[in-house]
Coordinates of N, CA, C and O in Angstrom, one line a residue:
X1 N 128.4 102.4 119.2 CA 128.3 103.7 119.8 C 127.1 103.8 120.8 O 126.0 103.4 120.4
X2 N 127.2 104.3 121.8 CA 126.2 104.9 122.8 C 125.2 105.9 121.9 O 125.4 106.4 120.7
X3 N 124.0 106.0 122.9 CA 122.9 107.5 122.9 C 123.5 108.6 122.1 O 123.4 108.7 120.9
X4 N 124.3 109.4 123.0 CA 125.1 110.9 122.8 C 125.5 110.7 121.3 O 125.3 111.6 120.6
X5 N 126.0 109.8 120.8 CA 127.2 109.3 119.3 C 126.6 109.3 118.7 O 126.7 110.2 117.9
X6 N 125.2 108.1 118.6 CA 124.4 108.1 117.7 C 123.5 109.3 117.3 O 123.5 109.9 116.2
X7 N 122.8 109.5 118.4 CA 122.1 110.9 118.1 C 122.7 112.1 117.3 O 122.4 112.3 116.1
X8 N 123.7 112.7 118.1 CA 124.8 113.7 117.1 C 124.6 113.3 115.9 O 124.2 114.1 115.1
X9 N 125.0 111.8 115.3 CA 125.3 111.2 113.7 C 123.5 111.8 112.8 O 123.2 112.5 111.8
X10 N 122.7 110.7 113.9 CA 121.5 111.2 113.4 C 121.3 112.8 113.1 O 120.8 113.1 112.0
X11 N 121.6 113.6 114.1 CA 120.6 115.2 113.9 C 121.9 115.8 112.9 O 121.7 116.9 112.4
X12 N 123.3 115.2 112.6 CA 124.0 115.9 111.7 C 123.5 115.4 110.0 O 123.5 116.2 109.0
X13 N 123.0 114.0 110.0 CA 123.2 113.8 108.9 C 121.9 114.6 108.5 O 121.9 115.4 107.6
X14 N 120.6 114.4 109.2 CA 119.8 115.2 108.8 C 119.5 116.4 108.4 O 118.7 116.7 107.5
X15 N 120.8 117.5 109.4 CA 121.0 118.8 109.4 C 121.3 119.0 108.1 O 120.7 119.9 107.4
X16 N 122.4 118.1 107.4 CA 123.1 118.0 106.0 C 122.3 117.6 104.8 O 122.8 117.4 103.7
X17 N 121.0 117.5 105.0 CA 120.3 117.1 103.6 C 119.3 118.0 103.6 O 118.5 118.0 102.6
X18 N 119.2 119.1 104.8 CA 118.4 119.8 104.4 C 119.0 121.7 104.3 O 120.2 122.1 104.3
X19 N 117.7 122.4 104.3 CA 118.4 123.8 103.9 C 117.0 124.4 103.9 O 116.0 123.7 104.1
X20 N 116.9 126.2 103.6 CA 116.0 126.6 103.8 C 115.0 126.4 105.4 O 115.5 126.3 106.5
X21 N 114.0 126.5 105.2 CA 112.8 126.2 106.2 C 113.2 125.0 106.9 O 113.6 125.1 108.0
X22 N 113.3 123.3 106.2 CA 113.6 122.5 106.6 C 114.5 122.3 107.7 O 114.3 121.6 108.7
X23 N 115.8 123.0 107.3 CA 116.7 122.7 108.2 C 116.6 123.9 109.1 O 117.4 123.8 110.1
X24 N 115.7 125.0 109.2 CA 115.3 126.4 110.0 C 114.5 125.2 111.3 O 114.9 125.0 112.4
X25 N 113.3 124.6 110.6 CA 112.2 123.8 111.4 C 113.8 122.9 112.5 O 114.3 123.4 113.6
X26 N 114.2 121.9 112.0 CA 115.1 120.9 112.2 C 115.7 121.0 113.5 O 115.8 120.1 114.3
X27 N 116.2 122.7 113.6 CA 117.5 123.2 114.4 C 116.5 123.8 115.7 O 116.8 123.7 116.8
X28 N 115.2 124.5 115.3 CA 114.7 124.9 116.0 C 113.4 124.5 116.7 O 112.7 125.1 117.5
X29 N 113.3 122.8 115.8 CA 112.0 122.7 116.5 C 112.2 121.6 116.8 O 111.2 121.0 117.2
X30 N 113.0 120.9 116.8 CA 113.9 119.9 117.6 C 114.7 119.6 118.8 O 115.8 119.0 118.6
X31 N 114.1 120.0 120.1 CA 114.2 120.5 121.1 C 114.5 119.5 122.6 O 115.3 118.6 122.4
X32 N 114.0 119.6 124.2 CA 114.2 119.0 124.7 C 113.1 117.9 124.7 O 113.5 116.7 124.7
X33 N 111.8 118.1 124.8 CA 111.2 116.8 124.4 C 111.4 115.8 123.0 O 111.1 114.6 122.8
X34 N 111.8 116.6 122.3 CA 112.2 115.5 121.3 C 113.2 114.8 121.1 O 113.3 113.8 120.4
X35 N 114.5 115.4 122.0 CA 115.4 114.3 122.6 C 115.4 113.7 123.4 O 116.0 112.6 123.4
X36 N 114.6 114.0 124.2 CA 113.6 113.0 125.5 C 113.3 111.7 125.1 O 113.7 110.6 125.5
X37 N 112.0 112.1 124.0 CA 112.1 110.8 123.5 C 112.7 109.9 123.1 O 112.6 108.7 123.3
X38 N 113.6 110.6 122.3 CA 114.7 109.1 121.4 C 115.1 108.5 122.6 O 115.0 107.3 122.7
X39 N 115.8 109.5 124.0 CA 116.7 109.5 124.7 C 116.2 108.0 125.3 O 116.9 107.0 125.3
X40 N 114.7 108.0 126.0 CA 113.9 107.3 126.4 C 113.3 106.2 126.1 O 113.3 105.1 126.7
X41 N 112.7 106.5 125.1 CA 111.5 105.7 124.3 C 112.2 105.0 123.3 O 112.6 103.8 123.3
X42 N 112.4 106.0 122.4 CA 113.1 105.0 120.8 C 114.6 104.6 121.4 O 114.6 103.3 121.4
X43 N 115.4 104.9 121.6 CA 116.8 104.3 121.9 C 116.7 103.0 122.4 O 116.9 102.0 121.7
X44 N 116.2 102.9 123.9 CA 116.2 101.6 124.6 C 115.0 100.6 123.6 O 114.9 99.4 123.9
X45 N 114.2 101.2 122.5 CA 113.4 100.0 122.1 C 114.1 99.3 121.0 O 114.0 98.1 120.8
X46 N 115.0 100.3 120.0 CA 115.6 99.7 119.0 C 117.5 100.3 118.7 O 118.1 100.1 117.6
X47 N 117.9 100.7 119.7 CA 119.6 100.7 119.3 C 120.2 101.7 118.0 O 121.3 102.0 117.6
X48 N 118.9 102.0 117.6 CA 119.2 102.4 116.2 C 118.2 104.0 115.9 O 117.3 104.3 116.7
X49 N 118.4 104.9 114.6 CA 117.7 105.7 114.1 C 117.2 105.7 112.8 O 116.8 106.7 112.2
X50 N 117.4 104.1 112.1 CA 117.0 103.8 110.7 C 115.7 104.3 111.1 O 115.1 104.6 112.1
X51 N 115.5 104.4 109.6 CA 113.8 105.2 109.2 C 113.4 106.0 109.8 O 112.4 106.5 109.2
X52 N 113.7 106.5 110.9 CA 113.3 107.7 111.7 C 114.0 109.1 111.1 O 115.1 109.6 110.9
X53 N 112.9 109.4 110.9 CA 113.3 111.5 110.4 C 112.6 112.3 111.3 O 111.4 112.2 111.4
X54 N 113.4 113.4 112.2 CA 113.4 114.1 112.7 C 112.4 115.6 111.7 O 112.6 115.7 110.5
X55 N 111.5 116.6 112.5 CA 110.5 117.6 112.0 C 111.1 117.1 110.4 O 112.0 117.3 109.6
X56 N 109.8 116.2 110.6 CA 109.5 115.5 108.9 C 108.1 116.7 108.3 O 107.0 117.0 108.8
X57 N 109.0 117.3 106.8 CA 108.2 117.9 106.1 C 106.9 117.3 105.4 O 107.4 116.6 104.4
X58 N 105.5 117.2 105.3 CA 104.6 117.6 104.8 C 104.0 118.1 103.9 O 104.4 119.3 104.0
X59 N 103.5 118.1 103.4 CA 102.2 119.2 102.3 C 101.0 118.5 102.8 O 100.6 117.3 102.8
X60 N 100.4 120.1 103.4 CA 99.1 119.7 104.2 C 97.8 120.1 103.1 O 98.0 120.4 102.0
X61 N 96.6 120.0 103.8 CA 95.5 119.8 102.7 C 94.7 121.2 102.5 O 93.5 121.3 102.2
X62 N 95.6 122.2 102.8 CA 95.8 123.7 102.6 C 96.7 124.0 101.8 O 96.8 125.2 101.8
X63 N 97.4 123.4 101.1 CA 99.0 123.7 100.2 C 100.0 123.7 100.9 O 101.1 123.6 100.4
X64 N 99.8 123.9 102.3 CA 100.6 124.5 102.8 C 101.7 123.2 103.2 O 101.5 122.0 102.9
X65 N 102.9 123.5 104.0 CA 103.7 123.2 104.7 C 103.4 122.9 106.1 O 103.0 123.9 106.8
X66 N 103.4 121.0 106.8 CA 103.4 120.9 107.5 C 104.6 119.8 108.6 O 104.9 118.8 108.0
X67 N 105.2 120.1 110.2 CA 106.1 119.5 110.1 C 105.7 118.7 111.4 O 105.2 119.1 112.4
X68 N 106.1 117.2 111.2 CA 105.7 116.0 112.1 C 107.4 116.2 112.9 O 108.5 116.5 112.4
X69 N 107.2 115.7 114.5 CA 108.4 115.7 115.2 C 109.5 114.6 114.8 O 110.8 114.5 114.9
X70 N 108.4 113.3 114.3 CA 109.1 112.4 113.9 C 108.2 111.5 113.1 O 107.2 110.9 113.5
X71 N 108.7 111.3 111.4 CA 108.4 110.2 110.9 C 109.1 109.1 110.7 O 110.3 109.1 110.3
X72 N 108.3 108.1 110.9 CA 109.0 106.8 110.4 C 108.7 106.3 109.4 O 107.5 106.0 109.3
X73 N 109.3 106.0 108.5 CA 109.0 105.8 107.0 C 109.7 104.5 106.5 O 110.9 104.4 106.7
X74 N 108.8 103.2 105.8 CA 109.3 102.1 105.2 C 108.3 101.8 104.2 O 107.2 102.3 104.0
X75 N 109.0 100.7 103.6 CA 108.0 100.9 102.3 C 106.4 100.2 103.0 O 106.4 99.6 104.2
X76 N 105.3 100.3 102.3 CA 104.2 100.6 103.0 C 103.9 101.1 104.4 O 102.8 101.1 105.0
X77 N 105.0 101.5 104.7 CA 104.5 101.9 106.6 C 105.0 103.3 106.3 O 105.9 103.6 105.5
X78 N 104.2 104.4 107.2 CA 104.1 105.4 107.3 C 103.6 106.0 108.9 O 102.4 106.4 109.0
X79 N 104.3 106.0 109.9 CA 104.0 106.9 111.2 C 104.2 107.5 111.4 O 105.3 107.9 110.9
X80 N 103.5 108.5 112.7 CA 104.2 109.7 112.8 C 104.0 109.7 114.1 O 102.9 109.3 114.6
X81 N 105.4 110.2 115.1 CA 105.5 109.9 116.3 C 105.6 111.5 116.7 O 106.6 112.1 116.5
X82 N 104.4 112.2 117.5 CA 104.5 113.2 118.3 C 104.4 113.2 119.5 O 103.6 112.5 120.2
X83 N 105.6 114.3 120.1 CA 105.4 114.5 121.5 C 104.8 116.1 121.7 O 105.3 117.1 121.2
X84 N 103.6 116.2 122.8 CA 103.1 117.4 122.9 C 103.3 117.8 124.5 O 103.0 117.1 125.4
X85 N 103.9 119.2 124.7 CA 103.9 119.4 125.5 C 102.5 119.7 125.6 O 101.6 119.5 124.7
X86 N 102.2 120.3 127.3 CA 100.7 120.8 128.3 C 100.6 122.1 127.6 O 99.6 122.6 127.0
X87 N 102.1 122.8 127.9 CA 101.4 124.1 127.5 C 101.0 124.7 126.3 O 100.1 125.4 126.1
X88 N 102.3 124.2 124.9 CA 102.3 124.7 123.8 C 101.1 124.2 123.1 O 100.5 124.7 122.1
X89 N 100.6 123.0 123.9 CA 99.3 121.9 122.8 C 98.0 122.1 123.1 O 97.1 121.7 122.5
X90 N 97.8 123.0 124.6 CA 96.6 122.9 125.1 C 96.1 124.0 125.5 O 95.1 124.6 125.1
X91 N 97.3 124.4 126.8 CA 97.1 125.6 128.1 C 96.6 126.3 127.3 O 95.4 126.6 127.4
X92 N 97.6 126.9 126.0 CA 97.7 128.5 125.6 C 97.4 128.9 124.3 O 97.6 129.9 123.7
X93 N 96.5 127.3 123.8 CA 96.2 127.5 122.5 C 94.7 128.5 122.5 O 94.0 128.8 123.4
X94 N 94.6 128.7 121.3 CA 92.9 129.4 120.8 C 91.7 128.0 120.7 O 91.8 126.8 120.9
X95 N 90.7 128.8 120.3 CA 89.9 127.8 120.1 C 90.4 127.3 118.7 O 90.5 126.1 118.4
X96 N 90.7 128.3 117.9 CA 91.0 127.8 116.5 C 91.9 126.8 116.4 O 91.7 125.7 115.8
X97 N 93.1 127.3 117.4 CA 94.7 126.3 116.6 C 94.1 124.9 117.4 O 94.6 123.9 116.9
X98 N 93.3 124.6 118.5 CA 92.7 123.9 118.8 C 91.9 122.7 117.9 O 92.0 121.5 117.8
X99 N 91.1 123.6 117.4 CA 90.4 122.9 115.7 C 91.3 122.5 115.0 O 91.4 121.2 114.9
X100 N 92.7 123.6 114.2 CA 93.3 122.7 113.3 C 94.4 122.0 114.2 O 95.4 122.3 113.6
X101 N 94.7 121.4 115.0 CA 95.6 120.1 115.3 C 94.5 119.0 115.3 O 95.0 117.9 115.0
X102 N 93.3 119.0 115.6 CA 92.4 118.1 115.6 C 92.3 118.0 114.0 O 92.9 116.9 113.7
X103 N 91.8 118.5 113.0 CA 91.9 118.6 111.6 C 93.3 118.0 111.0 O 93.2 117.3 110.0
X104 N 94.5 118.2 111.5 CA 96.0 118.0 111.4 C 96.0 116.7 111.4 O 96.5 115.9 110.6
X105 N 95.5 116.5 112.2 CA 95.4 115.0 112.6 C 94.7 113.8 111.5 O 95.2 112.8 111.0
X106 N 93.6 114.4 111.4 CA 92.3 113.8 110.9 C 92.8 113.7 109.3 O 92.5 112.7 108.5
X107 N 93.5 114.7 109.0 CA 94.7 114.7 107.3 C 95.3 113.7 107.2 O 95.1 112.8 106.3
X108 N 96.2 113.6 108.3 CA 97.1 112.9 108.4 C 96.7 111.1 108.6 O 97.4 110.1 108.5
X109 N 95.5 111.1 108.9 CA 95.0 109.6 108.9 C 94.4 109.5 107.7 O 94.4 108.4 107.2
X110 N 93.8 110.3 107.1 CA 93.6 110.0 105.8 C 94.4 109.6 104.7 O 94.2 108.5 104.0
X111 N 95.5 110.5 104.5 CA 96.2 110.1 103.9 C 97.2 109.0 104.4 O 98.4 109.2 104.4
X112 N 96.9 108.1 104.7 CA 97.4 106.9 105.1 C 98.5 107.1 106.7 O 99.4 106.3 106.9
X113 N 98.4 107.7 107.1 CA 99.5 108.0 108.2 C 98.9 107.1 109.7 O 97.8 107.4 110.0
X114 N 99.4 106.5 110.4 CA 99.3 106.1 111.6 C 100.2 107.2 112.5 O 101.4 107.6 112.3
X115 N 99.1 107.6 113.4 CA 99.6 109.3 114.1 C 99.5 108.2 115.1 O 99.0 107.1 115.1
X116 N 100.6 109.0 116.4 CA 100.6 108.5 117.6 C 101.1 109.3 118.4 O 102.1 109.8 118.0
X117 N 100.6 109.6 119.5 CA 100.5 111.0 120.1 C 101.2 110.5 121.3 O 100.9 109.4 121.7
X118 N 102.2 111.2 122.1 CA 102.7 110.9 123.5 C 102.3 112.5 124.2 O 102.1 113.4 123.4
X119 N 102.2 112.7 125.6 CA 102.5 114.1 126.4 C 104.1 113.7 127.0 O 104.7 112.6 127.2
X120 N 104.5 115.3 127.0 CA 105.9 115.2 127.5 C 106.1 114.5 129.1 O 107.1 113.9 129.4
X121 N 105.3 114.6 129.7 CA 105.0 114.2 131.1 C 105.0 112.4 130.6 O 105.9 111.7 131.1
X122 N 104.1 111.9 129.7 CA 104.4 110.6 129.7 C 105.4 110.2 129.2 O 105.6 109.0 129.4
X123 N 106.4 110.8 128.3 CA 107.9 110.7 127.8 C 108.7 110.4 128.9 O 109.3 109.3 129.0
X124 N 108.7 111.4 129.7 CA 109.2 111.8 130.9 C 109.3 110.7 132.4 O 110.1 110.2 133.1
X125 N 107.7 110.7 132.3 CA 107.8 110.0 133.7 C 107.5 108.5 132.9 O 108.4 107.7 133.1
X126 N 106.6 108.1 132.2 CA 106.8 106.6 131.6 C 107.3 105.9 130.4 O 106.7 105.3 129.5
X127 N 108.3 106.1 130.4 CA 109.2 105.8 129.2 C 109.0 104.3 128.9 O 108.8 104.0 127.7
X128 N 109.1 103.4 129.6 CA 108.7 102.0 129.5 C 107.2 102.0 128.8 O 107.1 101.7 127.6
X129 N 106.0 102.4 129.6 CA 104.8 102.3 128.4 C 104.9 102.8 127.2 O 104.6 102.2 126.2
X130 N 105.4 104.3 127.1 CA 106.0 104.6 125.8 C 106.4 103.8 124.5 O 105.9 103.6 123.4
X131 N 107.8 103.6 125.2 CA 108.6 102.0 124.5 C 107.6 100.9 124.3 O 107.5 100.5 123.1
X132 N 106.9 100.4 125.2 CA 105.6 99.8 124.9 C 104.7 99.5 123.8 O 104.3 98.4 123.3
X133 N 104.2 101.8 123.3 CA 103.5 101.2 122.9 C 104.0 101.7 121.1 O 103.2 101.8 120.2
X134 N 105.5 102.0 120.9 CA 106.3 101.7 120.1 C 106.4 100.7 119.6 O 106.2 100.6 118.4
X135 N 106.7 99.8 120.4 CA 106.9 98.5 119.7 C 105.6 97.6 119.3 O 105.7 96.6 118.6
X136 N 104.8 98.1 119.7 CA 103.4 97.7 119.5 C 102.8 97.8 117.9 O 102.3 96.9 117.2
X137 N 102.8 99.1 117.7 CA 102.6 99.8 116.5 C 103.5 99.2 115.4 O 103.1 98.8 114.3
X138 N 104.7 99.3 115.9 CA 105.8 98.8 114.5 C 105.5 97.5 114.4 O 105.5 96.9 113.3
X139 N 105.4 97.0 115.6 CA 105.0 95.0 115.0 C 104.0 95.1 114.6 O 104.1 94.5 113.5
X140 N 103.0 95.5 114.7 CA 101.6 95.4 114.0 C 102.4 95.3 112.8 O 102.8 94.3 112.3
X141 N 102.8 96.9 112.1 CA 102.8 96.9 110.4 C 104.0 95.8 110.3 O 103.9 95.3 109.1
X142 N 105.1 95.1 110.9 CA 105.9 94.3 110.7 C 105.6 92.6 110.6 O 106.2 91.7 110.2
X143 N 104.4 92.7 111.2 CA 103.6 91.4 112.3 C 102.5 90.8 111.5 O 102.5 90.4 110.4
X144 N 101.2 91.1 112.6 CA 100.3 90.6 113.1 C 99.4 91.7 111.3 O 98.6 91.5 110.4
X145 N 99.7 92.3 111.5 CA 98.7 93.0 110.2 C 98.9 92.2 109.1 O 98.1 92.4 108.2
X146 N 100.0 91.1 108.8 CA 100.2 90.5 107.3 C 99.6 88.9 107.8 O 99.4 87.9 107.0
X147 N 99.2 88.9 109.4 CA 98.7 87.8 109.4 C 96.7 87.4 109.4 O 95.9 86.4 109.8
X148 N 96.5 88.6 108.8 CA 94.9 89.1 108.9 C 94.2 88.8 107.0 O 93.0 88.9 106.4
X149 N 95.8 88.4 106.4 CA 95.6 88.4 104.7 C 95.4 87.2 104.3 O 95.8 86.3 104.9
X150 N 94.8 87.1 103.2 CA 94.6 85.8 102.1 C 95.6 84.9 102.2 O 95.6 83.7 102.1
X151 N 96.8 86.0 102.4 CA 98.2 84.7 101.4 C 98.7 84.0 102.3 O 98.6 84.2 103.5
X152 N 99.6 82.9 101.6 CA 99.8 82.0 101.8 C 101.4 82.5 103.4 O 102.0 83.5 103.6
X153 N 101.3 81.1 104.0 CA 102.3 81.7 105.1 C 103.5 82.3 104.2 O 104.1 83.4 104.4
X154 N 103.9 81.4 103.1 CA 105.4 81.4 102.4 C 105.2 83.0 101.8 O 106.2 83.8 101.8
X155 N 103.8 83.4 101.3 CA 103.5 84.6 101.4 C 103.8 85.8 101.8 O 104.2 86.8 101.2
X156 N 103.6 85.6 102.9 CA 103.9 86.4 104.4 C 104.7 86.6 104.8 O 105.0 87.6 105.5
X157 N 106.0 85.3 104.4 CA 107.2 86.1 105.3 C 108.1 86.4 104.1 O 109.2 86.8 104.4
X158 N 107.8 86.2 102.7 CA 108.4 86.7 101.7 C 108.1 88.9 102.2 O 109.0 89.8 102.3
X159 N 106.8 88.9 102.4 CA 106.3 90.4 102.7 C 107.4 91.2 103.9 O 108.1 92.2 103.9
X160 N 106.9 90.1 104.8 CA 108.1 90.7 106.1 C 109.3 90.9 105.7 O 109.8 91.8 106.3
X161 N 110.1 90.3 104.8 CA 111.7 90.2 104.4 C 111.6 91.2 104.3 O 112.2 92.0 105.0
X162 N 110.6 91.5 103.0 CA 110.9 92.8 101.9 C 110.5 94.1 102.9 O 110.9 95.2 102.4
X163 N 109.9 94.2 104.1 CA 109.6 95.4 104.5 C 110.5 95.4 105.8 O 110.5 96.5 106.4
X164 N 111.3 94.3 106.3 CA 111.9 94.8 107.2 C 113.5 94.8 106.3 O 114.5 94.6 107.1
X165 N 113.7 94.8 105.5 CA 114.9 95.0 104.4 C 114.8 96.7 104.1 O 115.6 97.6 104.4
X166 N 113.3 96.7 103.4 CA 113.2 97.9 103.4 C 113.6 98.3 102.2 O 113.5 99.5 102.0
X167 N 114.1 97.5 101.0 CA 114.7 97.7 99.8 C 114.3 96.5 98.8 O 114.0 95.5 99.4
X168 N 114.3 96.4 97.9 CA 114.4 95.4 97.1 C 114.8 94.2 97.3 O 116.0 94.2 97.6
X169 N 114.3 93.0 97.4 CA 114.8 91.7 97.7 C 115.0 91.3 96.0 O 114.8 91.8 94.9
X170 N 115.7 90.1 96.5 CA 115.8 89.1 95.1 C 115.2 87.6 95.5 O 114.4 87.5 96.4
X171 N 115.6 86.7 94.7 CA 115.3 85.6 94.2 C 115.8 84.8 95.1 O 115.3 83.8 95.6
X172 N 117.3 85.4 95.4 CA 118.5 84.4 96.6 C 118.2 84.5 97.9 O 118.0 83.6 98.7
X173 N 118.2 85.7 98.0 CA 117.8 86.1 99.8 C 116.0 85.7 100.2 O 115.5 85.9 101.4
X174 N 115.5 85.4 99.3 CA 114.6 84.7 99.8 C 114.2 83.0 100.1 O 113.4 82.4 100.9
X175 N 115.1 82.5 99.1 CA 115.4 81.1 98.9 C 116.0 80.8 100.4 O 115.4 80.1 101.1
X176 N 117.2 81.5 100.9 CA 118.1 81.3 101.8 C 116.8 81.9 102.9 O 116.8 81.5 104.0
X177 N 116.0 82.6 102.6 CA 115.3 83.7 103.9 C 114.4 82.2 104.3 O 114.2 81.9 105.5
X178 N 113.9 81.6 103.4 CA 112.4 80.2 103.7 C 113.7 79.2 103.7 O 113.2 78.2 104.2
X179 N 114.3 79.2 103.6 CA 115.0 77.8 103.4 C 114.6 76.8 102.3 O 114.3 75.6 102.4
X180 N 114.5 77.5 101.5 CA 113.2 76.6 99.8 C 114.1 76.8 98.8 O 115.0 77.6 99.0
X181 N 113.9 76.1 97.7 CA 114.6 76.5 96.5 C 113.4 76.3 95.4 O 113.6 76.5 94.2

């Protein structure tokens, strides 16, 4: 299936697991830059919408309810991919709401999140650095970050299996994954 197919699949199945606020956030704050992006950025880098969730719900470090445009979620990996327009993020904000997206932020790295910020303008007009620096980020946690560790290589790519699987490995699919018995 093309863009248009997939997408639809993606924003229906989503639409269908949620309700309340979630699916209120989903319908309405899922808009033209955040189709922009997939349209641009994420589509041409990976063909696919595994792990990606669309206004991903939160509990922020107020109790409150907070919603990312897009997380990507695998076991140990956690990002969160925002696009900000000029005017809604900057032009016409207060000094306050100014403070808490800078604090939003600063939560969200705490609690283990790799935040990554685009403007709609670079969505827009450079989609290739975009895509860039997508794939950059995801190789790191898929990559280069398991090759900074103690263990052994056989180690390492037993790790990659299990996190680009994304689910439980066994005993076989790793025998057949090293070519070892």
């Amino acid at each position: 299936m093309g863009f248009e197919e997939e997408y639809q699949a993606f924003m229906n199945a989503h639409s269908q697991e949620r309700k309340g606020e979630r699916l209120r956030r989903l319908q309405e704050g899922h808009n033209q830059a955040e189709k922009l992006f997939l349209k641009q950025v994420w589509w041409p880098s990976f063909y696919h919408f595994r792990y990606l969730h669309p206004e991903f719900e939160i509990d922020d470090f107020k109790d409150g309810k907070r919603y990312l445009d897009f997380a990507y979620i695998r076991p140990a990996i956690r990002i969160c991919f925002e696009v900000d327009g000029y005017g809604p993020h900057l032009k016409n904000i207060s000094r306050w709401q100014f403070s808490d997206s800078l604090e939003r932020q600063n939560q969200l790295v705490m609690d283990g999140w790799t935040v990554i910020r685009f403007s709609y303008d670079q969505v827009k007009e450079k989609p290739r650095r975009c895509q860039q620096v997508v794939q950059q980020v995801i190789g790191r946690w898929l990559g280069d970050e398991l090759d900074q560790t103690t263990l052994s290589y056989a180690e390492k790519e037993v790790l990659r299996l299990a996190i680009r699987k994304g689910k439980a490995i066994s005993p076989i699919e790793v025998e057949k994954y090293l070519k070892a018995n």
